[in-house]
Coordinates of C-alpha atoms in Angstrom, one line a residue:
Chain F
M28 CA 0.0 0.1 0.0
A29 CA 1.3 3.5 -1.0
I30 CA 0.2 7.0 0.5
A31 CA 0.3 10.2 -1.4
V32 CA 1.2 13.4 0.1
R33 CA 1.6 16.9 -1.0
T34 CA 5.0 18.5 -0.3
L35 CA 5.3 22.3 -0.4
F36 CA 8.4 24.3 -0.9
F37 CA 9.0 27.9 0.2
A38 CA 11.5 30.9 -0.5
A39 CA 15.0 29.5 -0.9
Y40 CA 13.7 25.7 -1.0
R41 CA 11.3 26.6 -3.9
D42 CA 14.2 28.3 -5.7
L43 CA 16.2 25.1 -5.3
V44 CA 13.8 22.6 -6.2
G45 CA 12.1 24.7 -8.9
A46 CA 8.6 24.1 -7.7
A47 CA 6.1 25.2 -5.1
E48 CA 4.5 21.8 -4.7
I49 CA 5.3 18.3 -5.6
P50 CA 3.1 15.2 -4.9
V51 CA 5.0 12.2 -3.5
D52 CA 4.1 8.5 -3.1
L53 CA 5.4 6.7 -0.1
P54 CA 5.1 3.4 1.3
E55 CA 2.6 3.3 4.1
G56 CA 4.1 3.8 7.5
S57 CA 6.6 6.3 6.2
T58 CA 7.8 9.1 8.4
V59 CA 9.0 12.8 7.9
G60 CA 12.4 11.6 8.0
D61 CA 11.7 8.9 5.3
L62 CA 10.0 11.6 2.9
V63 CA 13.3 13.8 3.2
A64 CA 15.5 10.8 2.5
S65 CA 13.4 9.7 -0.5
L66 CA 13.4 13.0 -1.9
R67 CA 17.1 13.6 -1.5
E68 CA 17.7 10.3 -3.1
R69 CA 16.2 11.7 -6.3
G70 CA 19.4 13.5 -6.9
H71 CA 19.7 16.9 -8.4
P72 CA 18.3 19.4 -7.5
F73 CA 16.7 17.5 -4.5
S74 CA 20.0 16.2 -3.0
S75 CA 20.8 19.9 -2.1
L76 CA 18.0 19.9 0.3
P77 CA 19.5 19.6 3.9
P78 CA 19.2 16.1 5.5
A79 CA 17.2 17.4 8.3
P80 CA 15.2 20.4 7.4
A81 CA 12.4 21.8 9.2
V82 CA 9.2 20.3 8.4
A83 CA 5.4 21.2 9.2
V84 CA 2.9 18.6 8.6
N85 CA -0.7 20.0 8.3
R86 CA 0.7 23.3 9.3
T87 CA 2.3 22.2 12.5
Y88 CA 6.0 21.6 13.0
A89 CA 6.8 17.9 13.2
G90 CA 10.0 16.1 14.0
P91 CA 11.4 13.4 11.6
E92 CA 10.0 10.5 13.5
E93 CA 6.3 11.8 12.7
R94 CA 4.2 9.4 10.8
L95 CA 2.6 10.5 7.7
A96 CA -0.7 9.6 6.3
G97 CA -2.4 9.9 2.8
G98 CA -3.3 13.4 2.0
D99 CA -1.0 15.2 4.6
E100 CA 0.4 18.6 3.6
V101 CA 4.1 18.4 4.2
A102 CA 6.0 21.8 3.9
F103 CA 9.8 22.3 3.7
I104 CA 10.5 25.3 5.9
P105 CA 13.7 26.9 5.4
P106 CA 15.2 29.1 8.1
V107 CA 12.6 31.6 9.0
A108 CA 13.1 35.5 8.8
G109 CA 9.9 37.2 9.8
G110 CA 9.6 40.4 11.7
Chain X
M3 CA -9.5 40.1 22.4
V4 CA -6.4 38.8 20.8
F5 CA -6.2 39.8 17.3
T6 CA -3.7 38.5 14.7
D7 CA -3.4 38.6 11.0
V8 CA -0.8 37.9 8.1
T9 CA -2.0 40.3 5.2
P10 CA -0.9 41.7 2.0
D11 CA -2.5 45.0 3.1
P12 CA -0.6 48.0 4.4
I13 CA -0.5 48.2 8.2
D14 CA -2.6 50.9 9.7
V15 CA -0.9 51.5 12.9
V16 CA -3.7 53.7 14.4
E17 CA -6.1 50.9 13.8
V18 CA -3.7 48.5 15.7
L19 CA -3.5 50.6 18.5
K20 CA -7.2 51.1 18.8
R21 CA -7.4 47.3 18.8
V22 CA -5.8 47.0 22.3
A23 CA -7.3 50.2 24.2
A24 CA -9.1 49.2 27.3
A25 CA -10.2 51.2 30.4
E26 CA -8.2 49.1 32.7
D27 CA -5.0 49.6 31.2
G28 CA -2.3 52.2 31.9
A29 CA 0.5 51.0 29.4
V30 CA 0.4 50.5 25.7
L31 CA 3.5 49.3 23.9
L32 CA 3.7 49.2 20.1
F33 CA 6.7 47.6 18.1
L34 CA 6.9 48.3 14.5
G35 CA 9.3 46.5 12.4
V36 CA 10.2 48.9 9.4
V37 CA 12.0 47.9 6.1
R38 CA 15.3 49.8 6.4
N39 CA 17.7 51.0 3.8
H40 CA 20.9 48.9 4.7
A41 CA 21.5 45.2 5.7
E42 CA 25.0 44.0 6.7
G43 CA 26.8 46.8 5.0
R44 CA 24.7 46.8 1.8
S45 CA 22.3 49.2 0.5
V46 CA 18.7 48.0 0.3
D47 CA 15.9 49.6 -1.7
G48 CA 13.2 47.1 -1.1
M49 CA 12.1 43.7 0.5
R50 CA 9.8 41.1 -0.5
Y51 CA 8.0 38.9 2.3
D52 CA 6.9 35.5 1.4
A53 CA 4.8 33.4 3.8
Y54 CA 3.3 29.9 4.3
E55 CA 0.2 31.9 4.9
A56 CA -2.1 29.4 6.1
M57 CA 0.5 28.1 8.7
A58 CA 1.7 31.6 9.5
K59 CA -1.8 32.7 10.6
G60 CA -2.1 29.8 13.0
V61 CA 1.5 30.3 14.3
L62 CA 1.1 33.9 15.0
A63 CA -2.3 33.4 16.7
E64 CA -0.4 30.8 18.9
I65 CA 2.4 33.2 19.5
A66 CA -0.1 35.9 20.8
R67 CA -2.2 33.5 22.8
E68 CA 1.0 32.2 24.5
A69 CA 1.9 35.9 25.3
S70 CA -1.6 36.6 26.5
E71 CA -1.5 33.7 28.9
R72 CA 1.9 34.4 30.3
H73 CA 1.2 38.0 31.0
G74 CA -2.4 38.0 31.7
T75 CA -3.7 40.4 29.2
D76 CA -5.9 39.6 25.9
R77 CA -5.2 43.2 24.6
I78 CA -2.9 42.2 22.2
A79 CA -2.8 42.8 18.4
V80 CA -0.2 41.5 15.9
V81 CA -0.3 42.1 12.2
H82 CA 2.6 40.8 9.9
R83 CA 2.5 42.1 6.3
V84 CA 3.4 39.9 3.2
G85 CA 4.5 40.9 -0.3
D86 CA 6.4 43.6 -1.8
L87 CA 7.4 46.3 0.6
Q88 CA 9.0 49.7 0.2
L89 CA 11.8 51.4 2.2
G90 CA 9.9 52.8 5.4
D91 CA 7.0 50.3 5.1
T92 CA 5.9 48.6 8.3
S93 CA 6.4 44.9 8.1
V94 CA 5.0 43.9 11.6
A95 CA 3.0 45.7 14.2
I96 CA 2.9 44.4 17.7
A97 CA 0.5 46.3 20.2
V98 CA 0.1 45.2 23.8
S99 CA -1.9 46.9 26.6
T100 CA -1.8 46.1 30.1
P101 CA -2.5 47.8 33.6
H102 CA 1.2 48.1 34.2
R103 CA 4.1 48.7 32.2
A104 CA 6.5 45.8 33.0
A105 CA 4.1 43.3 31.3
A106 CA 3.7 45.3 28.2
Y107 CA 7.4 45.6 27.6
A108 CA 7.8 41.9 28.4
A109 CA 4.9 40.6 26.4
N110 CA 5.7 42.9 23.3
R111 CA 9.3 41.7 23.3
E112 CA 8.6 38.0 23.5
I113 CA 6.2 38.1 20.6
I114 CA 8.6 39.7 18.2
E115 CA 11.2 37.2 19.5
E116 CA 9.0 34.2 18.8
I117 CA 8.1 35.7 15.3
K118 CA 11.7 35.6 14.5
K119 CA 12.3 32.1 15.8
R120 CA 9.0 30.2 14.3
L121 CA 6.8 32.4 12.0
P122 CA 7.0 30.7 8.5
V123 CA 7.9 33.9 6.9
W124 CA 10.7 34.8 4.6
K125 CA 12.2 37.9 3.2
K126 CA 14.2 38.6 0.1
E127 CA 16.2 41.7 0.2
H128 CA 16.6 43.9 -2.9
Y129 CA 19.7 45.7 -3.1
V130 CA 20.5 48.9 -4.8
D131 CA 23.1 47.3 -7.0
G132 CA 20.0 45.2 -8.6
A133 CA 20.9 41.9 -6.8
S134 CA 18.4 40.3 -4.4
E135 CA 19.0 37.5 -1.6
W136 CA 17.0 35.7 0.8
V137 CA 17.9 36.9 4.2
E138 CA 19.4 34.4 6.4
G139 CA 16.9 33.1 8.8
A140 CA 16.6 31.1 12.1
A141 CA 16.1 27.4 12.1
P142 CA 12.5 27.0 13.7
P143 CA 12.4 24.7 16.8
V144 CA 11.2 21.4 15.7
P145 CA 9.8 18.8 18.0
H146 CA 12.2 15.9 18.7
R147 CA 9.6 13.0 19.0
A148 CA 6.6 12.6 16.9
G149 CA 3.6 13.6 18.6
G150 CA 1.1 11.8 16.1
T151 CA 0.2 8.2 16.0
A152 CA -0.1 6.2 12.8
Chain Q
M18 CA 16.9 64.7 16.0
V19 CA 15.9 64.3 19.7
F20 CA 12.6 66.0 20.6
T21 CA 10.9 66.3 24.0
D22 CA 8.2 68.5 25.3
V23 CA 5.9 69.0 28.2
T24 CA 2.4 70.3 27.1
P25 CA -1.0 70.7 28.1
D26 CA -2.1 69.9 24.6
P27 CA -3.4 66.5 23.7
I28 CA -0.8 64.0 22.4
D29 CA -0.9 63.2 18.8
V30 CA 0.6 59.7 18.6
V31 CA 0.9 59.5 14.8
E32 CA 2.9 63.0 14.9
V33 CA 5.1 61.4 17.7
L34 CA 6.0 58.4 15.5
K35 CA 6.6 60.5 12.6
R36 CA 9.3 62.4 14.3
V37 CA 11.6 59.2 14.9
A38 CA 11.2 58.0 11.3
A39 CA 14.5 57.4 9.7
A40 CA 15.6 55.3 6.5
E41 CA 18.4 53.6 8.5
D42 CA 15.9 52.2 11.2
G43 CA 14.4 48.7 11.4
A44 CA 12.7 49.0 14.8
V45 CA 10.4 51.7 16.3
L46 CA 9.1 51.3 20.0
L47 CA 6.4 53.3 21.0
F48 CA 5.2 53.7 24.8
L49 CA 2.0 55.3 25.9
G50 CA 1.2 56.0 29.4
V51 CA -2.7 56.2 29.6
V52 CA -5.0 57.0 32.3
R53 CA -6.5 53.9 33.6
N54 CA -9.8 53.4 35.3
H55 CA -8.4 52.0 38.6
A56 CA -5.6 52.6 41.1
E57 CA -5.0 50.3 44.0
G58 CA -8.3 49.0 44.1
R59 CA -10.1 52.3 43.7
S60 CA -12.1 53.4 40.9
V61 CA -10.7 56.4 39.1
D62 CA -12.6 58.7 36.9
G63 CA -9.7 61.3 35.9
M64 CA -6.3 62.4 36.6
R65 CA -4.7 66.0 37.0
Y66 CA -1.2 66.2 36.2
D67 CA 1.0 69.1 37.7
A68 CA 4.5 70.0 36.7
Y69 CA 7.3 72.2 37.5
E70 CA 7.3 72.9 33.9
A71 CA 10.2 74.9 33.3
M72 CA 12.4 72.4 35.0
A73 CA 10.4 69.3 33.8
K74 CA 11.2 70.4 30.1
G75 CA 15.0 70.6 31.1
V76 CA 14.9 67.1 32.8
L77 CA 12.9 65.4 30.1
A78 CA 15.5 66.7 27.5
E79 CA 18.3 65.5 29.6
I80 CA 16.8 62.1 30.0
A81 CA 16.2 61.6 26.3
R82 CA 19.8 62.8 25.7
E83 CA 21.2 60.4 27.9
A84 CA 19.3 57.5 26.3
S85 CA 20.4 58.9 22.9
E86 CA 24.0 58.8 24.1
R87 CA 23.8 55.2 25.5
H88 CA 22.1 53.6 22.6
G89 CA 23.4 55.6 19.7
T90 CA 20.3 56.9 18.3
D91 CA 19.0 60.4 17.9
R92 CA 15.5 59.2 16.8
I93 CA 13.8 59.8 20.0
A94 CA 10.8 61.7 20.8
V95 CA 9.1 62.0 24.3
V96 CA 6.0 64.0 25.1
H97 CA 4.5 64.5 28.6
R98 CA 1.0 66.0 29.0
V99 CA 0.0 67.9 31.9
G100 CA -3.4 69.4 33.1
D101 CA -6.6 67.6 33.4
L102 CA -6.8 64.3 31.7
Q103 CA -9.7 62.0 31.3
L104 CA -9.8 58.3 31.1
G105 CA -8.0 56.8 28.3
D106 CA -6.1 60.0 27.6
T107 CA -2.5 59.5 26.7
S108 CA -0.2 61.1 29.6
V109 CA 3.1 60.4 28.1
A110 CA 4.3 58.9 24.6
I111 CA 7.9 57.8 24.0
A112 CA 9.3 56.8 20.7
V113 CA 12.5 55.5 19.9
S114 CA 13.5 54.3 16.5
T115 CA 16.8 52.4 16.0
P116 CA 18.5 50.2 13.3
H117 CA 18.0 47.0 15.5
R118 CA 15.3 46.0 17.9
A119 CA 17.2 45.6 21.2
A120 CA 18.3 49.1 21.4
A121 CA 14.8 50.4 20.8
Y122 CA 13.3 48.5 23.7
A123 CA 16.2 49.1 26.1
A124 CA 16.1 53.0 25.2
N125 CA 12.4 53.2 25.6
R126 CA 12.4 51.3 28.8
E127 CA 15.1 53.6 30.3
I128 CA 13.3 56.7 29.4
I129 CA 10.2 55.8 31.2
E130 CA 12.0 54.5 34.4
E131 CA 13.9 57.8 34.5
I132 CA 10.7 59.8 34.1
K133 CA 9.2 57.9 36.9
K134 CA 12.4 58.6 39.0
R135 CA 13.1 62.1 38.3
L136 CA 10.6 64.1 36.3
P137 CA 9.1 66.8 38.5
V138 CA 5.6 66.0 37.7
W139 CA 2.7 65.0 40.0
K140 CA -0.5 63.5 39.6
K141 CA -3.7 63.6 41.4
E142 CA -6.1 60.9 41.1
H143 CA -9.9 61.7 41.0
Y144 CA -11.9 59.0 42.4
V145 CA -15.3 57.9 41.4
D146 CA -16.6 58.6 44.9
G147 CA -15.6 62.1 44.6
A148 CA -12.4 62.2 46.6
S149 CA -9.0 63.1 45.0
E150 CA -5.5 62.3 46.2
W151 CA -1.9 62.9 45.2
V152 CA -0.4 59.7 43.8
E153 CA 2.4 58.6 46.1
G154 CA 5.7 59.0 44.1
A155 CA 9.5 58.4 44.2
A156 CA 11.8 60.6 46.0
P157 CA 14.0 61.9 43.1
P158 CA 17.9 61.2 43.5
V159 CA 19.5 64.4 44.8
P160 CA 23.1 64.8 44.8
H161 CA 25.0 64.3 48.3
R162 CA 27.7 66.8 47.9
A163 CA 27.2 70.5 46.6
G164 CA 28.6 71.0 43.2
G165 CA 28.4 74.9 43.2
T166 CA 30.8 77.2 44.9
A167 CA 29.6 80.3 47.0
Chain W
M1 CA 24.5 90.7 54.7
A2 CA 21.2 88.8 53.6
I3 CA 20.3 87.2 50.5
A4 CA 16.6 86.9 49.1
V5 CA 15.6 83.8 47.5
R6 CA 12.4 82.6 45.9
T7 CA 11.0 79.3 47.2
L8 CA 8.6 77.3 45.0
F9 CA 6.2 74.6 46.2
F10 CA 4.5 71.9 44.1
A11 CA 1.8 69.6 44.5
A12 CA 1.3 68.2 48.0
Y13 CA 4.0 70.6 49.3
R14 CA 1.9 73.4 47.9
D15 CA -1.3 72.3 49.4
L16 CA 0.5 71.8 52.9
V17 CA 2.1 75.6 53.0
G18 CA -0.9 77.0 51.1
A19 CA 1.3 79.0 48.6
A20 CA 2.9 78.4 45.3
E21 CA 5.7 80.8 45.9
I22 CA 7.3 82.4 49.2
P23 CA 10.1 84.9 49.3
V24 CA 12.6 84.0 52.0
D25 CA 15.5 86.2 53.3
L26 CA 18.6 84.3 54.7
P27 CA 22.1 85.1 56.1
E28 CA 24.8 85.1 53.3
G29 CA 26.4 81.8 52.9
S30 CA 23.3 79.9 53.7
T31 CA 22.7 76.6 52.1
V32 CA 19.8 74.5 51.0
G33 CA 19.8 72.7 54.3
D34 CA 19.9 76.1 56.2
L35 CA 16.6 77.1 54.2
V36 CA 14.8 74.1 55.0
A37 CA 15.7 74.3 58.5
S38 CA 14.7 77.9 58.8
L39 CA 11.5 77.3 57.0
R40 CA 10.6 74.4 59.4
E41 CA 11.3 76.6 62.4
R42 CA 8.6 78.9 61.5
G43 CA 6.2 76.3 62.9
H44 CA 2.8 75.3 61.4
P45 CA 2.4 74.6 58.5
F46 CA 6.1 74.6 57.6
S47 CA 7.1 72.3 60.3
S48 CA 5.4 69.5 58.5
L49 CA 7.6 69.7 55.5
P50 CA 10.1 66.9 55.6
P51 CA 13.5 67.8 57.3
A52 CA 15.3 66.6 54.1
P53 CA 13.1 67.2 51.0
A54 CA 14.3 66.8 47.5
V55 CA 15.1 70.5 46.2
A56 CA 16.1 72.0 43.0
V57 CA 18.0 75.1 42.8
N58 CA 17.5 77.0 39.5
R59 CA 15.9 74.0 38.1
T60 CA 18.6 71.6 38.9
Y61 CA 18.4 69.0 41.8
A62 CA 20.6 70.2 44.7
G63 CA 22.1 68.5 47.8
P64 CA 21.4 70.1 51.3
E65 CA 25.3 71.3 51.4
E66 CA 24.5 73.5 48.2
R67 CA 25.1 77.2 48.8
L68 CA 22.5 79.8 48.0
A69 CA 22.8 83.1 46.3
G70 CA 20.7 86.1 45.9
G71 CA 17.7 85.6 43.5
D72 CA 18.0 81.8 43.5
E73 CA 14.8 79.9 42.6
V74 CA 14.6 77.2 45.1
A75 CA 11.8 74.5 44.6
F76 CA 10.8 72.0 47.0
I77 CA 10.1 68.8 45.2
P78 CA 7.6 66.4 46.6
P79 CA 8.1 62.6 45.6
V80 CA 7.4 62.6 41.7
A81 CA 4.8 60.7 39.9
G82 CA 5.0 61.3 36.2
G83 CA 4.6 59.0 33.4

């Protein structure tokens, strides 16, 4: 069984991957860390993403062990600079 | 009532101040972040603010709510602007009103520090020489353990 | 340019903010002291501010100048009102603008603390029950040794 | 030789002495402390002034040892409550 998640990229990460949103299929039971690893394994340009970026799942910051579910919105959050 | 917003509209400072006025308060503190004409020695002539807007609205509300609970006032208004800003434009306004001043200073300062730490907003500086660059930011604190269950 | 005033006129907050705007600054901090509706458990319905006006103008200028020197900004405006104030009226406005926020918070706070310590201003609270009383104040710091010669 | 100074009273001190300004003659060489003592020796209501009030001479805070000169403006400053 696979799950489909939406990955979102912002600011410098968006410039890097060249897209605002990418759909990704993952094996059931995958975590945030698994998603990051699987993207980076695709090679250029994804391999330039950091190995442990800040990530938000459904608009809440999530650690690498967080399990993903089908339909999750997973955002890659570059270092923030609001204010 | 705690009010927060992330918006492309120019920030009306007087309106933000009005939101926190309350008869029981003797101190109002307003912080304004403003686009300035220099950054690390380079001349700046504009700034673009991008946000993960849906999440930023939630995080900003959470930051304000935490300050509200910690300092015992619900007279807090925080507005963060996004989009293309000119020099001198207000990028963020934080107003806090409290009976006594110490809490107003403390709550106001905490809110801007938390914004800098975890609000999903990014800014791209446009330099006078035509170049532009994402401003180096802060890695937001991320939970070490998963909270969810599969 | 550092601006200070002691005046019976209502304080125009927008004007005070305009006085400190500067292209090199990224942070503006505004403190407002406001007449509130209670004091030590009593209901207040107004406040009279008296000043030793000629001296207060000098002391306020000195307080602002000291903060200016200590924090390296001359974008400071401080206006203290005197006379009969209503609930919600602004009694003092302190605006400080600096390149980075830490100095704005620090300078602003120092100015209000110094005002409370040594500005020759007094306030009489008018209570809802018809009574009125001078608010207990702080003894200003006085030099221990004479500076002058006879 | 005597010197003449103007003494000013504010807020609670003004209510206490019942006047905003009182002219005082003092022996030459008198200090702020001498002025305070001489006023308090007049009895009611001046004896209710504190023995060491804050005082400003010509609009600057001055200690009790400060010497006075003719024409000085000497203000009695109750505890301040601005802001």
